[in-house]
mmCIF file of N, CA and C in Angstrom:
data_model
loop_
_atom_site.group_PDB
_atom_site.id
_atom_site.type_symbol
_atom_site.label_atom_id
_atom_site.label_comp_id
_atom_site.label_asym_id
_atom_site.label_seq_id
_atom_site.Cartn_x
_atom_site.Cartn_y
_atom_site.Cartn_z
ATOM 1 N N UNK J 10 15.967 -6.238 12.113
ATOM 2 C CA UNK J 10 15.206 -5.000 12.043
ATOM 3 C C UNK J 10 13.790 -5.282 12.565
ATOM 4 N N UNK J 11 13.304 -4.672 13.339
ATOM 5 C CA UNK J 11 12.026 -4.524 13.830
ATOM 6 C C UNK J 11 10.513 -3.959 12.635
ATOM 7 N N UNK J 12 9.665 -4.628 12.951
ATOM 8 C CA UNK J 12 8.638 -4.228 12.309
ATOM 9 C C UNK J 12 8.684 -2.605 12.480
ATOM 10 N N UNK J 13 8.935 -1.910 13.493
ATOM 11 C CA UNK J 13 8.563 -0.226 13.653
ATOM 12 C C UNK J 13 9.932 0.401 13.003
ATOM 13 N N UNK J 14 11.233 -0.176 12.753
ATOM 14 C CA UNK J 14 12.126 0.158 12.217
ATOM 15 C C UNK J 14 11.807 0.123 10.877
ATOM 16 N N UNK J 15 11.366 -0.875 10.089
ATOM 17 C CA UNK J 15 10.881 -0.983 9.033
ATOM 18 C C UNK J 15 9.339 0.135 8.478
ATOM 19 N N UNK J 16 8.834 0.160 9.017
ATOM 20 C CA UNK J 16 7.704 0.793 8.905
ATOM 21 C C UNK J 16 8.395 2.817 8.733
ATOM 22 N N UNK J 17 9.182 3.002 9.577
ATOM 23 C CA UNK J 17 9.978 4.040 9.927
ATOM 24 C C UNK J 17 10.797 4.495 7.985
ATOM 25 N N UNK J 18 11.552 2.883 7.738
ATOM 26 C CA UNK J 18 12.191 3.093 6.050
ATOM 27 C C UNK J 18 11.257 3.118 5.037
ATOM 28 N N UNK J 19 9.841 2.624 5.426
ATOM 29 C CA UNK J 19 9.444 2.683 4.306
ATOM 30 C C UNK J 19 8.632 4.132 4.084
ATOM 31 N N UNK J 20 7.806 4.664 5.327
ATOM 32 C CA UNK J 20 7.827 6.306 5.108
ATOM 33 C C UNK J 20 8.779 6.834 4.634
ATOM 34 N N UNK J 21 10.112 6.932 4.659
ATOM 35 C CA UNK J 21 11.755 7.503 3.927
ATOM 36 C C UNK J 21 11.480 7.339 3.352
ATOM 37 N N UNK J 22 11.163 5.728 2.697
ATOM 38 C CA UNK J 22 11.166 5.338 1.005
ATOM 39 C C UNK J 22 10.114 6.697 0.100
ATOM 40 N N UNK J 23 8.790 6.409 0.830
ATOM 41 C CA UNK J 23 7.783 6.863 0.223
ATOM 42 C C UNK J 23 7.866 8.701 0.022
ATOM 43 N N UNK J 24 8.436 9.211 0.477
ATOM 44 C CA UNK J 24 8.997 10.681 0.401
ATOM 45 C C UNK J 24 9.554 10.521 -0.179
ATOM 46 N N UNK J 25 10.811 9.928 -0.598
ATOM 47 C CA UNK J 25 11.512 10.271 -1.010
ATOM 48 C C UNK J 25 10.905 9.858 -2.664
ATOM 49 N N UNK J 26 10.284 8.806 -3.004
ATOM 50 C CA UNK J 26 9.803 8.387 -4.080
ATOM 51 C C UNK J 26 8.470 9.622 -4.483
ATOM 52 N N UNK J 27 7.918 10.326 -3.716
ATOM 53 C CA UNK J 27 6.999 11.315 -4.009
ATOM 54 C C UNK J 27 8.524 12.389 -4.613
ATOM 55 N N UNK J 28 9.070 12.866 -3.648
ATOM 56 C CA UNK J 28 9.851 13.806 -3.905
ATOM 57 C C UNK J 28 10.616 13.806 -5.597
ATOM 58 N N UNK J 29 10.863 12.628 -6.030
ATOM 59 C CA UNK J 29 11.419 12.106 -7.411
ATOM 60 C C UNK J 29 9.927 12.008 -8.142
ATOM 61 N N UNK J 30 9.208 11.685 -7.676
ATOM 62 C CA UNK J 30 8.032 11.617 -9.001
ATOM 63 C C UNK J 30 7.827 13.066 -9.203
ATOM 64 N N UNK J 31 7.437 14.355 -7.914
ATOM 65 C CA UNK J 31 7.114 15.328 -8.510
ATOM 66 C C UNK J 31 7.796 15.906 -9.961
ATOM 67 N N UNK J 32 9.089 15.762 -9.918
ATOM 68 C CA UNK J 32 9.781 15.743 -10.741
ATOM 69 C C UNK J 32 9.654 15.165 -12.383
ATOM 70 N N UNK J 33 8.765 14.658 -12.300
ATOM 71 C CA UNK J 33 8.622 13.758 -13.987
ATOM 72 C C UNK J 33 7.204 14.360 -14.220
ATOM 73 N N UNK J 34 6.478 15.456 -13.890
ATOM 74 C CA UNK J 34 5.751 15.935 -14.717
ATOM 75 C C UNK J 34 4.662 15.080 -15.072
ATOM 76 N N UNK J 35 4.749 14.252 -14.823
ATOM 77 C CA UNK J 35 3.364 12.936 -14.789
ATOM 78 C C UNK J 35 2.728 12.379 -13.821
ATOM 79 N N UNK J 36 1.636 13.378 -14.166
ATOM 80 C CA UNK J 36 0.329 13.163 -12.500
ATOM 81 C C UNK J 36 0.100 11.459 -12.310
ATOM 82 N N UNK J 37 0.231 10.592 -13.487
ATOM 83 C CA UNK J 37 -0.220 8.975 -13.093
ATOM 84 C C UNK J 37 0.880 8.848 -12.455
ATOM 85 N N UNK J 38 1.907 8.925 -12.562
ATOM 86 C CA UNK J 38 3.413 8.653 -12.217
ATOM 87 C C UNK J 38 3.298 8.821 -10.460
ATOM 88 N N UNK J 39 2.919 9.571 -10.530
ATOM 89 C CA UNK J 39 2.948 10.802 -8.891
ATOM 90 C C UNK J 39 1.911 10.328 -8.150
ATOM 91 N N UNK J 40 0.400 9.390 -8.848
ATOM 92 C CA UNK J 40 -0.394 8.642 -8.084
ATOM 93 C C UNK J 40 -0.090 7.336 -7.237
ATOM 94 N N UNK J 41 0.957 7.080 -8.020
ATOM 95 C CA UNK J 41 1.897 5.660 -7.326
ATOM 96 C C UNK J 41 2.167 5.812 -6.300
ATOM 97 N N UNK J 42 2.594 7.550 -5.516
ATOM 98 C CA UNK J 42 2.781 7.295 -4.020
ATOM 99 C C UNK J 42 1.427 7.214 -3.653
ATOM 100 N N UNK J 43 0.616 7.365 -3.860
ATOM 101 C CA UNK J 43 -0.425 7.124 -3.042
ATOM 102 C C UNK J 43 -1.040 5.820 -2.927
ATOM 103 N N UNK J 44 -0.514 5.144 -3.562
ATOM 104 C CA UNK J 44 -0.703 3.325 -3.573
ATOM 105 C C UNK J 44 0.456 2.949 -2.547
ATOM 106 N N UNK J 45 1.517 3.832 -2.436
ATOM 107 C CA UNK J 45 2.751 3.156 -1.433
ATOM 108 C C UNK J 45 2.175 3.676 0.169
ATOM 109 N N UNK J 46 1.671 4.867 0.256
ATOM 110 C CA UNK J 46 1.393 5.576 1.687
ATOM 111 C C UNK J 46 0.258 4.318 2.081
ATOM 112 N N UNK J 47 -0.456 4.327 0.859
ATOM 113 C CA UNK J 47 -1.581 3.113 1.716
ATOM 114 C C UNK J 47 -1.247 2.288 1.977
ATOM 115 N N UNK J 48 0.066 1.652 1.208
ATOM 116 C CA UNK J 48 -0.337 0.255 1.618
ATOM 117 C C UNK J 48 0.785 0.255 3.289
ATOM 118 N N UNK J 49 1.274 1.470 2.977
ATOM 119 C CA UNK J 49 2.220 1.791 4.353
ATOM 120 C C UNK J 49 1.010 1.625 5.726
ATOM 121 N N UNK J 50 -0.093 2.329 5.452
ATOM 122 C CA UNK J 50 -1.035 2.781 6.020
ATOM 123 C C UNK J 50 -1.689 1.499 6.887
ATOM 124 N N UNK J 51 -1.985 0.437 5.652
ATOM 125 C CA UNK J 51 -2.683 -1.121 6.067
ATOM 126 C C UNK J 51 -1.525 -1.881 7.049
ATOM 127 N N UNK J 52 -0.183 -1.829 6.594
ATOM 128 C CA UNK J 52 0.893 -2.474 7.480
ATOM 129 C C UNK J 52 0.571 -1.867 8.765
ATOM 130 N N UNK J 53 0.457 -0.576 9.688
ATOM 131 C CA UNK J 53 0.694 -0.566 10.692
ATOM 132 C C UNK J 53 -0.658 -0.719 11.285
ATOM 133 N N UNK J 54 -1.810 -0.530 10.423
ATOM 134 C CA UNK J 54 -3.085 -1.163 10.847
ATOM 135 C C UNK J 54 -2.746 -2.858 11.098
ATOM 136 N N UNK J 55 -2.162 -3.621 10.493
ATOM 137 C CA UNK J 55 -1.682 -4.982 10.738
ATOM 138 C C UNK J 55 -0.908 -5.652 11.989
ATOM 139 N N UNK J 56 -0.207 -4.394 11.665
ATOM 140 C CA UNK J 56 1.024 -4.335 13.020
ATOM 141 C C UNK J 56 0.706 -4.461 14.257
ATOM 142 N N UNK J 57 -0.488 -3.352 14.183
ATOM 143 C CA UNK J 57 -0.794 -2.916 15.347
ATOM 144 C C UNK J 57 -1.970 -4.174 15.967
ATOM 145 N N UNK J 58 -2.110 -4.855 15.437
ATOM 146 C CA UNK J 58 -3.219 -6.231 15.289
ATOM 147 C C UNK J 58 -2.149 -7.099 15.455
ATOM 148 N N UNK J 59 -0.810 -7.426 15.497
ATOM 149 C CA UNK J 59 -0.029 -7.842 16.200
ATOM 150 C C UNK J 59 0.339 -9.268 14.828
ATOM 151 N N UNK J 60 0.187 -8.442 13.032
ATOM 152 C CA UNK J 60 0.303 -9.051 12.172
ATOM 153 C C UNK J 60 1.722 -8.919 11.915
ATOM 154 N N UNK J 61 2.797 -9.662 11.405
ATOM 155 C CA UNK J 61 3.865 -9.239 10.748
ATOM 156 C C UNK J 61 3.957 -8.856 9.081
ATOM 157 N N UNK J 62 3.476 -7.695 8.987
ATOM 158 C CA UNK J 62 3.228 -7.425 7.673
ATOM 159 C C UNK J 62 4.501 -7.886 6.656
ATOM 160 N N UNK J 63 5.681 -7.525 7.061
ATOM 161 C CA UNK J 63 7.003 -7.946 6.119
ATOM 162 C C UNK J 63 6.751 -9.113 6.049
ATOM 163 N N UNK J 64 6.514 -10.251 6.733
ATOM 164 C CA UNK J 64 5.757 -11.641 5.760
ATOM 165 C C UNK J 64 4.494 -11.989 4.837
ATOM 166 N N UNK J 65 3.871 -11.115 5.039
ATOM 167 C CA UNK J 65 2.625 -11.406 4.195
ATOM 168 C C UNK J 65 2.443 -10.850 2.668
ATOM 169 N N UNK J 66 3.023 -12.328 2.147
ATOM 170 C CA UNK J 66 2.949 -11.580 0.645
ATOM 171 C C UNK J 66 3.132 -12.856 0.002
ATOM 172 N N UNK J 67 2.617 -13.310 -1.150
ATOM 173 C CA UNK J 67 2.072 -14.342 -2.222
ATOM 174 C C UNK J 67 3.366 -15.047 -2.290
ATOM 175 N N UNK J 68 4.815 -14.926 -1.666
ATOM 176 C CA UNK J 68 6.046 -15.563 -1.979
ATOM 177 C C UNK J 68 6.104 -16.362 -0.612
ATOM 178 N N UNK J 69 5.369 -15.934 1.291
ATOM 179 C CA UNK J 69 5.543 -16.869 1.402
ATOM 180 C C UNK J 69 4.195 -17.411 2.279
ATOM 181 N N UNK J 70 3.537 -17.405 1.391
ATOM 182 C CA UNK J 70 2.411 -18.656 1.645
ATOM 183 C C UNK J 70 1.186 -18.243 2.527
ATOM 184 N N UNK J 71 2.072 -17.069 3.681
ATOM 185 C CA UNK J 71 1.319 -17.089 4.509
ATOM 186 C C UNK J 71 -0.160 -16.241 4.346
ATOM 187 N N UNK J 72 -0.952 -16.150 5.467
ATOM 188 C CA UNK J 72 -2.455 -15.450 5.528
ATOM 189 C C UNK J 72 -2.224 -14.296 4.868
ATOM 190 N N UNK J 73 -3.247 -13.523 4.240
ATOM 191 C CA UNK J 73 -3.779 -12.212 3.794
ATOM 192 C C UNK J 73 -3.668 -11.176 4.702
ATOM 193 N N UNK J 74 -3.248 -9.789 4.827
ATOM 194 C CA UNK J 74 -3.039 -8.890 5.718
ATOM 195 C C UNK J 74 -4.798 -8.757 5.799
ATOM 196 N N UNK J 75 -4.933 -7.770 6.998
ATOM 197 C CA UNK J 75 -6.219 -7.375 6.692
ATOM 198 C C UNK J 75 -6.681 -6.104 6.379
ATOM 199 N N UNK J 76 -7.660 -5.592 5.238
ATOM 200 C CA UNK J 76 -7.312 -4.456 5.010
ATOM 201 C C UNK J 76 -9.089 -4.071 4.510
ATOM 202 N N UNK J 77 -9.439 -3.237 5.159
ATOM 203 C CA UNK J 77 -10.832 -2.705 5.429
ATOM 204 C C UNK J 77 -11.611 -2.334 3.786
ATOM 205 N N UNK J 78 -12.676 -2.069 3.643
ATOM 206 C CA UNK J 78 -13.821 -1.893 2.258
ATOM 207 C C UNK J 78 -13.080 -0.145 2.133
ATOM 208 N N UNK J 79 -12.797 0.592 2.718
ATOM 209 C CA UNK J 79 -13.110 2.153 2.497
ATOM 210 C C UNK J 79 -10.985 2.246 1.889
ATOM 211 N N UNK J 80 -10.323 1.229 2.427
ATOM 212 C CA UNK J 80 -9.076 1.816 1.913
ATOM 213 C C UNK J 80 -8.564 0.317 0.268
ATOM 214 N N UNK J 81 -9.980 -0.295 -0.151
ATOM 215 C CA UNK J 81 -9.787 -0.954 -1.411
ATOM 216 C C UNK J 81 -10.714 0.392 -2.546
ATOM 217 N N UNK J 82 -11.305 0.631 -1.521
ATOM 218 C CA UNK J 82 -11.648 2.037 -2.438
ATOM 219 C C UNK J 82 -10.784 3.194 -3.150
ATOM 220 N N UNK J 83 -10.059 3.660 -2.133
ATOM 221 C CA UNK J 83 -9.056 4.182 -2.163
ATOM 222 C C UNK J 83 -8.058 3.940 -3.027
ATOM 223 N N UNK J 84 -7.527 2.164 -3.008
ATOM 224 C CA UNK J 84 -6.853 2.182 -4.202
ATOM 225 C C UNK J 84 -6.988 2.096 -5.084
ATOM 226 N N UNK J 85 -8.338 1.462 -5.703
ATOM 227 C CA UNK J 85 -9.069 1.399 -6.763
ATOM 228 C C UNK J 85 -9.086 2.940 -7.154
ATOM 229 N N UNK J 86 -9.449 3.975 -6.584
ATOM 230 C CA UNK J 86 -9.425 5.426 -7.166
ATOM 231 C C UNK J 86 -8.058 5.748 -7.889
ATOM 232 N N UNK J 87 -6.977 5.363 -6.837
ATOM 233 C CA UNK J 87 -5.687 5.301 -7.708
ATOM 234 C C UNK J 87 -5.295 4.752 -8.799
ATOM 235 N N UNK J 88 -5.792 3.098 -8.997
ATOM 236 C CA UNK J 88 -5.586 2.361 -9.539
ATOM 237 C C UNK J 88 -6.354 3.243 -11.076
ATOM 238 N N UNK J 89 -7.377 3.620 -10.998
ATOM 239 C CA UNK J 89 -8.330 4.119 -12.132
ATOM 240 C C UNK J 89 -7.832 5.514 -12.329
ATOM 241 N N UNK J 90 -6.576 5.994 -11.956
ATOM 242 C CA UNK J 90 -6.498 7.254 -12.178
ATOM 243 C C UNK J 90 -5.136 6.934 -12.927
ATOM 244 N N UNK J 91 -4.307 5.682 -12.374
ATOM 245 C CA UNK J 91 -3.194 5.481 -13.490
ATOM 246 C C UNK J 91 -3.364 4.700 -14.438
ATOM 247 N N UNK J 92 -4.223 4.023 -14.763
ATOM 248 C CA UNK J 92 -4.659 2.512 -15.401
ATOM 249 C C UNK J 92 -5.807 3.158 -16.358
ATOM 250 N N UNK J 93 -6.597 3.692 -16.110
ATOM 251 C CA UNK J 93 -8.142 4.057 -16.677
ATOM 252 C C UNK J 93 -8.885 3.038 -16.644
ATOM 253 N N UNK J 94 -9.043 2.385 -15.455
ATOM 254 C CA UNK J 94 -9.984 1.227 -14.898
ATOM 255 C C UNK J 94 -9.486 -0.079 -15.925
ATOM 256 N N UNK J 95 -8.019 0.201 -15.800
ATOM 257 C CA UNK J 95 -8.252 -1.244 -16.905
ATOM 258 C C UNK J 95 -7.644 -2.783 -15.594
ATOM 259 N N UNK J 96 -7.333 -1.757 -14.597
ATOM 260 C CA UNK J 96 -6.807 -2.780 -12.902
ATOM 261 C C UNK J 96 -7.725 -2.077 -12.037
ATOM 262 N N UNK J 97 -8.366 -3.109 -11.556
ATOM 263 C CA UNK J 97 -9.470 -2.918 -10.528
ATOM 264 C C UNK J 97 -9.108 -4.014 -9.455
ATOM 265 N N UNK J 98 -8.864 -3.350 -8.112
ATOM 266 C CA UNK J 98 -8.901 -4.169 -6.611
ATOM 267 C C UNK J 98 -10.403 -4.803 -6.263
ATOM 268 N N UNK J 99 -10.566 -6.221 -6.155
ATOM 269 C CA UNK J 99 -11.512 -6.737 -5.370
ATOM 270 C C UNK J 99 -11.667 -7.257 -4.054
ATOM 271 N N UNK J 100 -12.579 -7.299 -3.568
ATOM 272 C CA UNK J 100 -12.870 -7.563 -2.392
ATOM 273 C C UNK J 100 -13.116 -9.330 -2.564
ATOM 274 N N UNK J 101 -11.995 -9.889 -2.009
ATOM 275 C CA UNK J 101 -12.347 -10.997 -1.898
ATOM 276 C C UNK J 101 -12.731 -11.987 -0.696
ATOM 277 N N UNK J 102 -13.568 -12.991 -0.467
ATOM 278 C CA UNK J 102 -13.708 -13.874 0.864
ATOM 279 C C UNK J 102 -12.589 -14.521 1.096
ATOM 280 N N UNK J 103 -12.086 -13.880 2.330
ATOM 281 C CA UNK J 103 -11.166 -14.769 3.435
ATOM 282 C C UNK J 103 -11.426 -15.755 3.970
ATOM 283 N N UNK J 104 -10.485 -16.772 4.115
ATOM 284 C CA UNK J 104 -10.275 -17.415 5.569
ATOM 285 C C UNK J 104 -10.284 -16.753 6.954
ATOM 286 N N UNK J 105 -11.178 -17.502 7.739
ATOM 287 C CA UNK J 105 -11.217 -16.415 9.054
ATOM 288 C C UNK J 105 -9.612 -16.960 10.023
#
């Protein structure tokens, strides 16, 4: 499967997971897609930087995606709207 094939299932995913949350009546519940669209959002910002986002993740080892000050904001707003600031995203120093 191709990175743009993938990118393609996980928009499906993310509808379809909005479409089932509207359903449960719980606005924190229903903020969760908006933690999935972003982080959909940072992958093809990655992608398109010629990153393979489907590897980058704490299982295998490799570099940090890269992901801009205005969309850790963003999830932090989410994060504090399901959590009540008790999970906060930081900005941490990379390796260049």
């Amino acid at each position: 499967m191709t990175p743009e094939e993938s990118l393609q299932k996980m928009n499906i995913a993310a509808s379809n997971f909005y479409d089932e949350a509207i359903r449960t009546d719980c606005h924190a519940f229903i903020e969760f897609t908006g933690l999935i669209q972003e982080y959909i959002k940072i992958c093809e910002k990655n992608h398109a930087q010629g990153i393979d986002f489907r590897k980058e993740n704490t299982h295998t080892g490799i570099k940090q995606m890269k992901i801009q000050d205005y969309q850790i904001n963003y999830l932090n707003e989410k994060l504090h709207c399901i959590f009540q600031g008790l999970i906060v995203v930081e900005k941490t120093k990379r390796d260049s």
